[in-house]
Amino acid sequence: MRRVDLQFFAEEKTEKATPKKRRDSRKKGQVAKSADIVSALTLLAVFIVFLFSVPWMGEGLAAMMRSTLENGLNQPLSEGEVQRLLTSLVFDVGKLVAPVLGVAFVAAVFANVVQIGFVFSGDPLAFKPERLNPIAGFKRIYSVRAFVELLKSLLKVACVGFIAFLIIWMHLDELIGLSRMTIGQALVFIGKLTLWMGFAASVTLLFLGLLDYLYQKYDYEKNLRMSKQEVKDEYKKTEGDPLIKSKIRERQRQMAMRRMMQEVPKADVVITNPTHFAVALLYKDGEMDAPVVVAKGADYIAQKIKEVAKANGVTIVERPPLARALYRELDIGDQIPETFFKAVAEILAYVYQLKGKTL
């Protein structure tokens, strides 16, 4: 029973998604996005365009109708003339609605980019046999997410309906008095009322869209969560098995130590602590500007360096302060800095004197 409990907790998705899983999810087109923000912002942009372009669109529509009634209907009825008339009408209507469609397209793209940036993925369009599974489809229809979407739709309808009712109620007297207005006045009033209702509905939907985005973000993060075992498995795939990596590092350390020990017999002197540190120096007169560290080590490695040095006749000199300083401040391959020239020169002079050489 305890093993089952441990397995359950290991598979429980309690960990935040890793950067790799987030990248993979984004490549598949799975992102946190609210479609309500896109539709609300698009609707708001369209009504803003209508606000500034209604006079121009009205004049264009009147000119199109006048031209059609005055010129188009006076032409002889023929196939070519009807085609020309329809082509002209389509072109004129296109000029009137092009700004609205263009702004709607830009607003929709902007709303998507603000939420998720630029994402290009064909994965959502790919054919997947599991989508044809009726059981899976039934689960989607009667899932918690579907219930939430239903509540969102009912809330949007209720809010937009209430806003429309409120605006109509505020202008109820003018609506009752429409019969006393001229046709022009009535059209202007109805146009203004429609714009007010559109603006109010767009702002309301935009607010609801922001709330929906927060929910989509929460749901997205919840679905991305991983179990501890999934995090470990992903780490092994991306970074490699820690056990294997530790063995590789150990092998690399062993190879580096062997190469370092091969350089010890070439050294002129090994400066020791005497028990904790050992630094092997090499100096070739005329080829080097200063002595070079060819090996160094602490504790066990220091003892190995001294053993190799003794076996190959390399002089070992005990200088505790100098050995500690050289070990801490220099790496293998570094030249001795000027601050150590005097102390090292004295040691090399002593070594060369022992060997009958001159510095």
mmCIF file of C-alpha atoms in Angstrom:
data_model
loop_
_atom_site.group_PDB
_atom_site.id
_atom_site.type_symbol
_atom_site.label_atom_id
_atom_site.label_comp_id
_atom_site.label_asym_id
_atom_site.label_seq_id
_atom_site.Cartn_x
_atom_site.Cartn_y
_atom_site.Cartn_z
ATOM 1 C CA MET A 1 0.000 0.000 0.000
ATOM 2 C CA ARG A 2 2.807 2.418 0.813
ATOM 3 C CA ARG A 3 4.481 1.708 -2.501
ATOM 4 C CA VAL A 4 1.251 2.613 -4.307
ATOM 5 C CA ASP A 5 1.001 5.876 -2.339
ATOM 6 C CA LEU A 6 4.577 6.793 -3.166
ATOM 7 C CA GLN A 7 3.962 6.070 -6.835
ATOM 8 C CA PHE A 8 0.844 8.232 -6.783
ATOM 9 C CA PHE A 9 2.701 11.211 -5.289
ATOM 10 C CA ALA A 10 5.579 10.710 -7.746
ATOM 11 C CA GLU A 11 3.153 10.879 -10.688
ATOM 12 C CA GLU A 12 1.140 13.810 -9.317
ATOM 13 C CA LYS A 13 1.749 16.882 -11.458
ATOM 14 C CA THR A 14 2.953 19.386 -8.879
ATOM 15 C CA GLU A 15 6.029 20.855 -10.612
ATOM 16 C CA LYS A 16 6.104 23.886 -12.884
ATOM 17 C CA ALA A 17 6.823 23.224 -16.537
ATOM 18 C CA THR A 18 10.450 23.271 -17.583
ATOM 19 C CA PRO A 19 11.660 25.705 -20.279
ATOM 20 C CA LYS A 20 12.006 22.786 -22.707
ATOM 21 C CA LYS A 21 8.398 21.707 -22.240
ATOM 22 C CA ARG A 22 7.266 25.297 -22.714
ATOM 23 C CA ARG A 23 9.234 25.526 -25.972
ATOM 24 C CA ASP A 24 7.843 22.205 -27.202
ATOM 25 C CA SER A 25 4.312 23.260 -26.303
ATOM 26 C CA ARG A 26 4.746 26.561 -28.136
ATOM 27 C CA LYS A 27 6.063 24.759 -31.233
ATOM 28 C CA LYS A 28 2.861 22.700 -31.234
ATOM 29 C CA GLY A 29 0.768 25.884 -31.117
ATOM 30 C CA GLN A 30 -0.318 25.300 -27.527
ATOM 31 C CA VAL A 31 -0.309 28.762 -25.941
ATOM 32 C CA ALA A 32 -2.350 30.741 -23.431
ATOM 33 C CA LYS A 33 -4.675 32.860 -25.539
ATOM 34 C CA SER A 34 -8.143 34.316 -25.159
ATOM 35 C CA ALA A 35 -10.252 34.385 -28.320
ATOM 36 C CA ASP A 36 -12.601 36.825 -26.565
ATOM 37 C CA ILE A 37 -9.887 39.505 -26.470
ATOM 38 C CA VAL A 38 -9.354 39.105 -30.220
ATOM 39 C CA SER A 39 -13.058 39.414 -31.047
ATOM 40 C CA ALA A 40 -13.636 42.289 -28.592
ATOM 41 C CA LEU A 41 -10.656 44.311 -29.817
ATOM 42 C CA THR A 42 -11.626 43.683 -33.435
ATOM 43 C CA LEU A 43 -15.208 44.801 -32.754
ATOM 44 C CA LEU A 44 -13.998 47.909 -30.940
ATOM 45 C CA ALA A 45 -11.683 48.814 -33.833
ATOM 46 C CA VAL A 46 -14.523 48.367 -36.343
ATOM 47 C CA PHE A 47 -16.819 50.702 -34.421
ATOM 48 C CA ILE A 48 -14.032 53.283 -34.139
ATOM 49 C CA VAL A 49 -13.643 53.146 -37.923
ATOM 50 C CA PHE A 50 -17.399 53.564 -38.309
ATOM 51 C CA LEU A 51 -17.295 56.602 -36.003
ATOM 52 C CA PHE A 52 -14.862 58.463 -38.255
ATOM 53 C CA SER A 53 -15.907 57.094 -41.641
ATOM 54 C CA VAL A 54 -19.720 57.092 -41.478
ATOM 55 C CA PRO A 55 -20.044 60.451 -43.319
ATOM 56 C CA TRP A 56 -17.608 59.315 -46.012
ATOM 57 C CA MET A 57 -19.278 55.899 -46.318
ATOM 58 C CA GLY A 58 -22.728 57.540 -46.461
ATOM 59 C CA GLU A 59 -21.626 59.855 -49.260
ATOM 60 C CA GLY A 60 -20.041 56.943 -51.122
ATOM 61 C CA LEU A 61 -23.159 54.802 -50.744
ATOM 62 C CA ALA A 62 -25.387 57.643 -51.934
ATOM 63 C CA ALA A 63 -23.124 58.296 -54.930
ATOM 64 C CA MET A 64 -23.127 54.600 -55.817
ATOM 65 C CA MET A 65 -26.933 54.385 -55.657
ATOM 66 C CA ARG A 66 -27.337 57.609 -57.616
ATOM 67 C CA SER A 67 -24.971 56.443 -60.316
ATOM 68 C CA THR A 68 -26.697 53.084 -60.542
ATOM 69 C CA LEU A 69 -30.175 54.548 -60.714
ATOM 70 C CA GLU A 70 -29.306 57.383 -63.123
ATOM 71 C CA ASN A 71 -26.887 55.667 -65.444
ATOM 72 C CA GLY A 72 -26.954 51.911 -64.943
ATOM 73 C CA LEU A 73 -30.691 51.424 -65.421
ATOM 74 C CA ASN A 74 -30.781 53.606 -68.545
ATOM 75 C CA GLN A 75 -28.387 51.302 -70.401
ATOM 76 C CA PRO A 76 -29.724 48.619 -72.759
ATOM 77 C CA LEU A 77 -30.220 45.282 -71.031
ATOM 78 C CA SER A 78 -27.565 42.856 -72.226
ATOM 79 C CA GLU A 79 -25.266 40.253 -70.764
ATOM 80 C CA GLY A 80 -22.222 42.456 -71.101
ATOM 81 C CA GLU A 81 -23.961 45.477 -69.585
ATOM 82 C CA VAL A 82 -25.257 43.478 -66.595
ATOM 83 C CA GLN A 83 -21.749 42.089 -66.000
ATOM 84 C CA ARG A 84 -20.255 45.570 -66.195
ATOM 85 C CA LEU A 85 -22.881 46.928 -63.771
ATOM 86 C CA LEU A 86 -22.304 44.115 -61.240
ATOM 87 C CA THR A 87 -18.525 44.533 -61.508
ATOM 88 C CA SER A 88 -18.859 48.250 -60.875
ATOM 89 C CA LEU A 89 -21.119 47.660 -57.871
ATOM 90 C CA VAL A 90 -18.739 45.093 -56.363
ATOM 91 C CA PHE A 91 -15.797 47.462 -56.858
ATOM 92 C CA ASP A 92 -17.667 50.393 -55.254
ATOM 93 C CA VAL A 93 -18.812 48.293 -52.300
ATOM 94 C CA GLY A 94 -15.273 46.962 -51.891
ATOM 95 C CA LYS A 95 -13.917 50.509 -51.640
ATOM 96 C CA LEU A 96 -16.445 51.269 -48.892
ATOM 97 C CA VAL A 97 -15.809 48.184 -46.754
ATOM 98 C CA ALA A 98 -12.036 47.843 -47.400
ATOM 99 C CA PRO A 99 -11.038 50.228 -44.565
ATOM 100 C CA VAL A 100 -13.279 48.369 -42.120
ATOM 101 C CA LEU A 101 -11.948 44.956 -43.136
ATOM 102 C CA GLY A 102 -8.357 46.233 -43.094
ATOM 103 C CA VAL A 103 -8.651 47.678 -39.596
ATOM 104 C CA ALA A 104 -10.400 44.522 -38.376
ATOM 105 C CA PHE A 105 -7.564 42.389 -39.761
ATOM 106 C CA VAL A 106 -4.873 44.575 -38.163
ATOM 107 C CA ALA A 107 -6.719 44.604 -34.823
ATOM 108 C CA ALA A 108 -7.062 40.805 -34.847
ATOM 109 C CA VAL A 109 -3.366 40.312 -35.627
ATOM 110 C CA PHE A 110 -2.390 42.850 -32.969
ATOM 111 C CA ALA A 111 -4.561 41.153 -30.321
ATOM 112 C CA ASN A 112 -2.935 37.788 -31.067
ATOM 113 C CA VAL A 113 0.614 39.149 -31.124
ATOM 114 C CA VAL A 114 0.140 40.980 -27.820
ATOM 115 C CA GLN A 115 -0.976 37.761 -26.158
ATOM 116 C CA ILE A 116 1.361 35.139 -27.627
ATOM 117 C CA GLY A 117 3.837 36.872 -29.942
ATOM 118 C CA PHE A 118 4.541 35.310 -33.342
ATOM 119 C CA VAL A 119 3.758 31.587 -33.397
ATOM 120 C CA PHE A 120 3.724 29.561 -36.622
ATOM 121 C CA SER A 121 2.719 25.933 -36.195
ATOM 122 C CA GLY A 122 0.960 23.456 -38.430
ATOM 123 C CA ASP A 123 0.450 20.925 -35.665
ATOM 124 C CA PRO A 124 -3.134 22.019 -34.800
ATOM 125 C CA LEU A 125 -4.088 21.482 -38.476
ATOM 126 C CA ALA A 126 -2.483 18.050 -38.734
ATOM 127 C CA PHE A 127 -4.746 15.023 -39.025
ATOM 128 C CA LYS A 128 -4.913 13.009 -35.814
ATOM 129 C CA PRO A 129 -6.896 9.747 -35.753
ATOM 130 C CA GLU A 130 -7.751 10.156 -32.066
ATOM 131 C CA ARG A 131 -9.902 13.145 -32.990
ATOM 132 C CA LEU A 132 -12.317 10.739 -34.657
ATOM 133 C CA ASN A 133 -12.752 8.794 -31.439
ATOM 134 C CA PRO A 134 -16.392 9.339 -30.333
ATOM 135 C CA ILE A 135 -15.564 8.579 -26.695
ATOM 136 C CA ALA A 136 -12.864 11.269 -26.634
ATOM 137 C CA GLY A 137 -15.266 13.680 -28.338
ATOM 138 C CA PHE A 138 -17.963 12.912 -25.766
ATOM 139 C CA LYS A 139 -15.473 13.606 -22.968
ATOM 140 C CA ARG A 140 -14.561 16.953 -24.530
ATOM 141 C CA ILE A 141 -18.208 17.956 -24.865
ATOM 142 C CA TYR A 142 -19.029 17.121 -21.249
ATOM 143 C CA SER A 143 -15.733 18.170 -19.698
ATOM 144 C CA VAL A 144 -15.147 20.843 -17.081
ATOM 145 C CA ARG A 145 -13.607 23.081 -19.740
ATOM 146 C CA ALA A 146 -16.746 22.799 -21.916
ATOM 147 C CA PHE A 147 -18.885 23.731 -18.906
ATOM 148 C CA VAL A 148 -16.701 26.767 -18.246
ATOM 149 C CA GLU A 149 -16.984 27.813 -21.897
ATOM 150 C CA LEU A 150 -20.778 27.519 -21.650
ATOM 151 C CA LEU A 151 -20.821 29.742 -18.561
ATOM 152 C CA LYS A 152 -18.588 32.262 -20.356
ATOM 153 C CA SER A 153 -20.941 32.361 -23.343
ATOM 154 C CA LEU A 154 -23.989 32.852 -21.123
ATOM 155 C CA LEU A 155 -22.161 35.602 -19.210
ATOM 156 C CA LYS A 156 -21.240 37.399 -22.446
ATOM 157 C CA VAL A 157 -24.802 37.218 -23.764
ATOM 158 C CA ALA A 158 -26.172 38.448 -20.448
ATOM 159 C CA CYS A 159 -23.707 41.350 -20.197
ATOM 160 C CA VAL A 160 -24.139 42.491 -23.811
ATOM 161 C CA GLY A 161 -27.921 42.157 -23.512
ATOM 162 C CA PHE A 162 -27.940 44.196 -20.307
ATOM 163 C CA ILE A 163 -25.765 46.914 -21.879
ATOM 164 C CA ALA A 164 -28.036 47.093 -24.932
ATOM 165 C CA PHE A 165 -31.149 47.249 -22.747
ATOM 166 C CA LEU A 166 -29.583 49.955 -20.560
ATOM 167 C CA ILE A 167 -28.687 52.169 -23.537
ATOM 168 C CA ILE A 168 -32.116 51.699 -25.106
ATOM 169 C CA TRP A 169 -33.747 52.522 -21.759
ATOM 170 C CA MET A 170 -31.675 55.701 -21.485
ATOM 171 C CA HIS A 171 -32.907 56.810 -24.935
ATOM 172 C CA LEU A 172 -36.430 55.480 -24.646
ATOM 173 C CA ASP A 173 -38.040 58.907 -25.066
ATOM 174 C CA GLU A 174 -36.165 59.549 -28.333
ATOM 175 C CA LEU A 175 -37.144 56.101 -29.608
ATOM 176 C CA ILE A 176 -40.801 56.771 -28.871
ATOM 177 C CA GLY A 177 -40.478 60.090 -30.721
ATOM 178 C CA LEU A 178 -39.017 58.571 -33.907
ATOM 179 C CA SER A 179 -42.371 58.939 -35.631
ATOM 180 C CA ARG A 180 -42.125 62.735 -35.294
ATOM 181 C CA MET A 181 -38.639 62.872 -36.864
ATOM 182 C CA THR A 182 -37.755 63.165 -40.503
ATOM 183 C CA ILE A 183 -36.170 60.186 -42.225
ATOM 184 C CA GLY A 184 -32.753 61.845 -42.053
ATOM 185 C CA GLN A 185 -33.052 62.656 -38.369
ATOM 186 C CA ALA A 186 -34.273 59.143 -37.583
ATOM 187 C CA LEU A 187 -31.357 57.565 -39.466
ATOM 188 C CA VAL A 188 -28.841 59.793 -37.673
ATOM 189 C CA PHE A 189 -30.349 58.952 -34.273
ATOM 190 C CA ILE A 190 -30.438 55.204 -34.969
ATOM 191 C CA GLY A 191 -26.835 55.372 -36.235
ATOM 192 C CA LYS A 192 -25.640 57.126 -33.089
ATOM 193 C CA LEU A 193 -27.564 54.706 -30.885
ATOM 194 C CA THR A 194 -26.020 51.762 -32.704
ATOM 195 C CA LEU A 195 -22.512 53.196 -32.278
ATOM 196 C CA TRP A 196 -23.075 53.747 -28.552
ATOM 197 C CA MET A 197 -24.333 50.197 -28.153
ATOM 198 C CA GLY A 198 -21.380 48.867 -30.162
ATOM 199 C CA PHE A 199 -18.818 50.805 -28.132
ATOM 200 C CA ALA A 200 -20.358 49.759 -24.832
ATOM 201 C CA ALA A 201 -20.611 46.114 -25.893
ATOM 202 C CA SER A 202 -17.003 46.130 -27.179
ATOM 203 C CA VAL A 203 -15.619 47.573 -23.942
ATOM 204 C CA THR A 204 -17.642 45.084 -21.896
ATOM 205 C CA LEU A 205 -16.441 42.162 -24.021
ATOM 206 C CA LEU A 206 -12.867 43.441 -23.760
ATOM 207 C CA PHE A 207 -13.111 43.445 -19.965
ATOM 208 C CA LEU A 208 -14.550 39.925 -20.010
ATOM 209 C CA GLY A 209 -11.777 38.949 -22.431
ATOM 210 C CA LEU A 210 -9.121 40.097 -19.961
ATOM 211 C CA LEU A 211 -10.723 37.941 -17.280
ATOM 212 C CA ASP A 212 -10.850 35.062 -19.742
ATOM 213 C CA TYR A 213 -7.166 35.537 -20.553
ATOM 214 C CA LEU A 214 -6.301 35.207 -16.869
ATOM 215 C CA TYR A 215 -8.319 31.994 -16.748
ATOM 216 C CA GLN A 216 -6.691 30.678 -19.945
ATOM 217 C CA LYS A 217 -3.272 31.482 -18.474
ATOM 218 C CA TYR A 218 -4.124 29.608 -15.278
ATOM 219 C CA ASP A 219 -5.531 26.628 -17.196
ATOM 220 C CA TYR A 220 -2.515 26.585 -19.521
ATOM 221 C CA GLU A 221 -0.063 26.556 -16.625
ATOM 222 C CA LYS A 222 -2.093 23.866 -14.890
ATOM 223 C CA ASN A 223 -2.043 21.621 -17.964
ATOM 224 C CA LEU A 224 1.697 22.175 -18.407
ATOM 225 C CA ARG A 225 2.556 21.010 -14.905
ATOM 226 C CA MET A 226 4.832 18.024 -14.647
ATOM 227 C CA SER A 227 5.381 15.264 -12.148
ATOM 228 C CA LYS A 228 8.696 14.920 -10.363
ATOM 229 C CA GLN A 229 9.443 11.830 -12.432
ATOM 230 C CA GLU A 230 8.780 13.695 -15.704
ATOM 231 C CA VAL A 231 11.184 16.452 -14.634
ATOM 232 C CA LYS A 232 13.844 13.857 -13.829
ATOM 233 C CA ASP A 233 13.310 12.020 -17.137
ATOM 234 C CA GLU A 234 13.528 15.262 -19.115
ATOM 235 C CA TYR A 235 16.677 16.264 -17.295
ATOM 236 C CA LYS A 236 18.235 12.919 -18.178
ATOM 237 C CA LYS A 237 17.304 13.366 -21.842
ATOM 238 C CA THR A 238 18.602 16.911 -22.122
ATOM 239 C CA GLU A 239 21.531 16.920 -19.709
ATOM 240 C CA GLY A 240 22.342 13.224 -19.603
ATOM 241 C CA ASP A 241 22.185 10.707 -16.784
ATOM 242 C CA PRO A 242 23.899 12.246 -13.701
ATOM 243 C CA LEU A 243 25.617 8.917 -12.957
ATOM 244 C CA ILE A 244 27.042 8.715 -16.471
ATOM 245 C CA LYS A 245 28.072 12.376 -16.366
ATOM 246 C CA SER A 246 29.863 11.866 -13.056
ATOM 247 C CA LYS A 247 31.729 8.891 -14.498
ATOM 248 C CA ILE A 248 32.715 10.956 -17.532
ATOM 249 C CA ARG A 249 33.982 13.774 -15.300
ATOM 250 C CA GLU A 250 35.914 11.254 -13.206
ATOM 251 C CA ARG A 251 37.475 9.805 -16.354
ATOM 252 C CA GLN A 252 38.390 13.298 -17.536
ATOM 253 C CA ARG A 253 39.998 14.079 -14.172
ATOM 254 C CA GLN A 254 41.982 10.852 -14.346
ATOM 255 C CA MET A 255 43.197 11.629 -17.870
ATOM 256 C CA ALA A 256 44.142 15.175 -16.854
ATOM 257 C CA MET A 257 46.026 13.859 -13.826
ATOM 258 C CA ARG A 258 47.931 11.339 -15.974
ATOM 259 C CA ARG A 259 48.926 14.069 -18.420
ATOM 260 C CA MET A 260 50.008 16.265 -15.521
ATOM 261 C CA MET A 261 52.060 13.453 -13.957
ATOM 262 C CA GLN A 262 53.779 12.898 -17.318
ATOM 263 C CA GLU A 263 55.042 16.497 -17.110
ATOM 264 C CA VAL A 264 56.496 16.153 -13.595
ATOM 265 C CA PRO A 265 59.736 14.362 -14.736
ATOM 266 C CA LYS A 266 60.445 17.318 -17.033
ATOM 267 C CA ALA A 267 60.232 19.835 -14.150
ATOM 268 C CA ASP A 268 63.297 21.507 -12.647
ATOM 269 C CA VAL A 269 61.957 21.662 -9.112
ATOM 270 C CA VAL A 270 58.908 20.743 -7.005
ATOM 271 C CA ILE A 271 58.077 23.260 -4.278
ATOM 272 C CA THR A 272 56.139 21.734 -1.374
ATOM 273 C CA ASN A 273 54.280 22.677 1.794
ATOM 274 C CA PRO A 274 55.677 19.950 2.659
ATOM 275 C CA THR A 275 52.578 17.769 3.209
ATOM 276 C CA HIS A 276 49.548 19.553 1.730
ATOM 277 C CA PHE A 277 50.680 21.322 -1.474
ATOM 278 C CA ALA A 278 53.123 20.622 -4.286
ATOM 279 C CA VAL A 279 53.889 22.784 -7.352
ATOM 280 C CA ALA A 280 56.223 21.634 -10.125
ATOM 281 C CA LEU A 281 58.080 24.334 -12.108
ATOM 282 C CA LEU A 282 59.892 24.158 -15.433
ATOM 283 C CA TYR A 283 62.234 26.779 -16.866
ATOM 284 C CA LYS A 284 64.035 26.691 -20.188
ATOM 285 C CA ASP A 285 66.549 29.480 -20.518
ATOM 286 C CA GLY A 286 66.213 31.310 -23.815
ATOM 287 C CA GLU A 287 62.810 29.744 -24.590
ATOM 288 C CA MET A 288 60.715 31.010 -21.667
ATOM 289 C CA ASP A 289 60.370 34.478 -20.193
ATOM 290 C CA ALA A 290 59.661 32.996 -16.748
ATOM 291 C CA PRO A 291 59.274 29.578 -15.095
ATOM 292 C CA VAL A 292 56.004 27.748 -15.900
ATOM 293 C CA VAL A 293 53.773 25.630 -13.655
ATOM 294 C CA VAL A 294 53.631 22.137 -15.196
ATOM 295 C CA ALA A 295 51.859 20.384 -12.308
ATOM 296 C CA LYS A 296 50.224 21.195 -9.028
ATOM 297 C CA GLY A 297 48.139 19.405 -6.428
ATOM 298 C CA ALA A 298 46.916 19.237 -2.875
ATOM 299 C CA ASP A 299 46.947 16.394 -0.347
ATOM 300 C CA TYR A 300 46.829 13.048 -2.218
ATOM 301 C CA ILE A 301 47.807 14.556 -5.587
ATOM 302 C CA ALA A 302 50.636 16.486 -3.911
ATOM 303 C CA GLN A 303 51.986 13.213 -2.522
ATOM 304 C CA LYS A 304 51.773 11.601 -5.971
ATOM 305 C CA ILE A 305 53.659 14.542 -7.522
ATOM 306 C CA LYS A 306 56.420 14.159 -4.934
ATOM 307 C CA GLU A 307 56.591 10.396 -5.527
ATOM 308 C CA VAL A 308 56.953 10.881 -9.289
ATOM 309 C CA ALA A 309 59.524 13.644 -8.711
ATOM 310 C CA LYS A 310 61.628 11.416 -6.414
ATOM 311 C CA ALA A 311 61.434 8.522 -8.851
ATOM 312 C CA ASN A 312 62.745 10.733 -11.667
ATOM 313 C CA GLY A 313 65.365 12.671 -9.733
ATOM 314 C CA VAL A 314 63.525 15.994 -9.657
ATOM 315 C CA THR A 315 64.649 18.192 -6.762
ATOM 316 C CA ILE A 316 62.030 18.794 -4.055
ATOM 317 C CA VAL A 317 62.313 22.013 -2.040
ATOM 318 C CA GLU A 318 60.187 22.789 1.013
ATOM 319 C CA ARG A 319 58.921 26.387 1.014
ATOM 320 C CA PRO A 320 55.468 26.326 2.721
ATOM 321 C CA PRO A 321 54.393 29.983 2.183
ATOM 322 C CA LEU A 322 55.578 29.997 -1.444
ATOM 323 C CA ALA A 323 53.983 26.612 -2.200
ATOM 324 C CA ARG A 324 50.619 27.754 -0.829
ATOM 325 C CA ALA A 325 50.768 31.029 -2.771
ATOM 326 C CA LEU A 326 51.738 29.375 -6.060
ATOM 327 C CA TYR A 327 49.009 26.722 -5.687
ATOM 328 C CA ARG A 328 46.244 29.236 -4.989
ATOM 329 C CA GLU A 329 47.165 31.926 -7.517
ATOM 330 C CA LEU A 330 48.399 29.976 -10.550
ATOM 331 C CA ASP A 331 47.007 27.290 -12.832
ATOM 332 C CA ILE A 332 48.838 24.686 -14.858
ATOM 333 C CA GLY A 333 50.526 26.357 -17.812
ATOM 334 C CA ASP A 334 50.743 29.793 -16.150
ATOM 335 C CA GLN A 335 54.030 31.651 -15.994
ATOM 336 C CA ILE A 336 55.360 32.837 -12.640
ATOM 337 C CA PRO A 337 54.341 36.492 -12.101
ATOM 338 C CA GLU A 338 56.875 39.153 -11.246
ATOM 339 C CA THR A 339 55.936 39.090 -7.540
ATOM 340 C CA PHE A 340 57.428 35.585 -7.233
ATOM 341 C CA PHE A 341 60.520 36.126 -9.417
ATOM 342 C CA LYS A 342 62.988 36.638 -6.559
ATOM 343 C CA ALA A 343 61.830 33.689 -4.440
ATOM 344 C CA VAL A 344 61.657 31.293 -7.403
ATOM 345 C CA ALA A 345 64.998 32.503 -8.805
ATOM 346 C CA GLU A 346 66.711 31.716 -5.502
ATOM 347 C CA ILE A 347 65.244 28.197 -5.532
ATOM 348 C CA LEU A 348 66.240 27.577 -9.170
ATOM 349 C CA ALA A 349 69.735 28.867 -8.442
ATOM 350 C CA TYR A 350 69.980 26.408 -5.569
ATOM 351 C CA VAL A 351 68.728 23.551 -7.760
ATOM 352 C CA TYR A 352 71.080 24.370 -10.612
ATOM 353 C CA GLN A 353 73.961 24.583 -8.143
ATOM 354 C CA LEU A 354 73.134 21.080 -6.971
ATOM 355 C CA LYS A 355 73.085 19.841 -10.543
ATOM 356 C CA GLY A 356 76.185 21.801 -11.567
ATOM 357 C CA LYS A 357 74.260 24.125 -13.877
ATOM 358 C CA THR A 358 74.122 27.936 -14.066
ATOM 359 C CA LEU A 359 70.960 30.052 -14.106
#
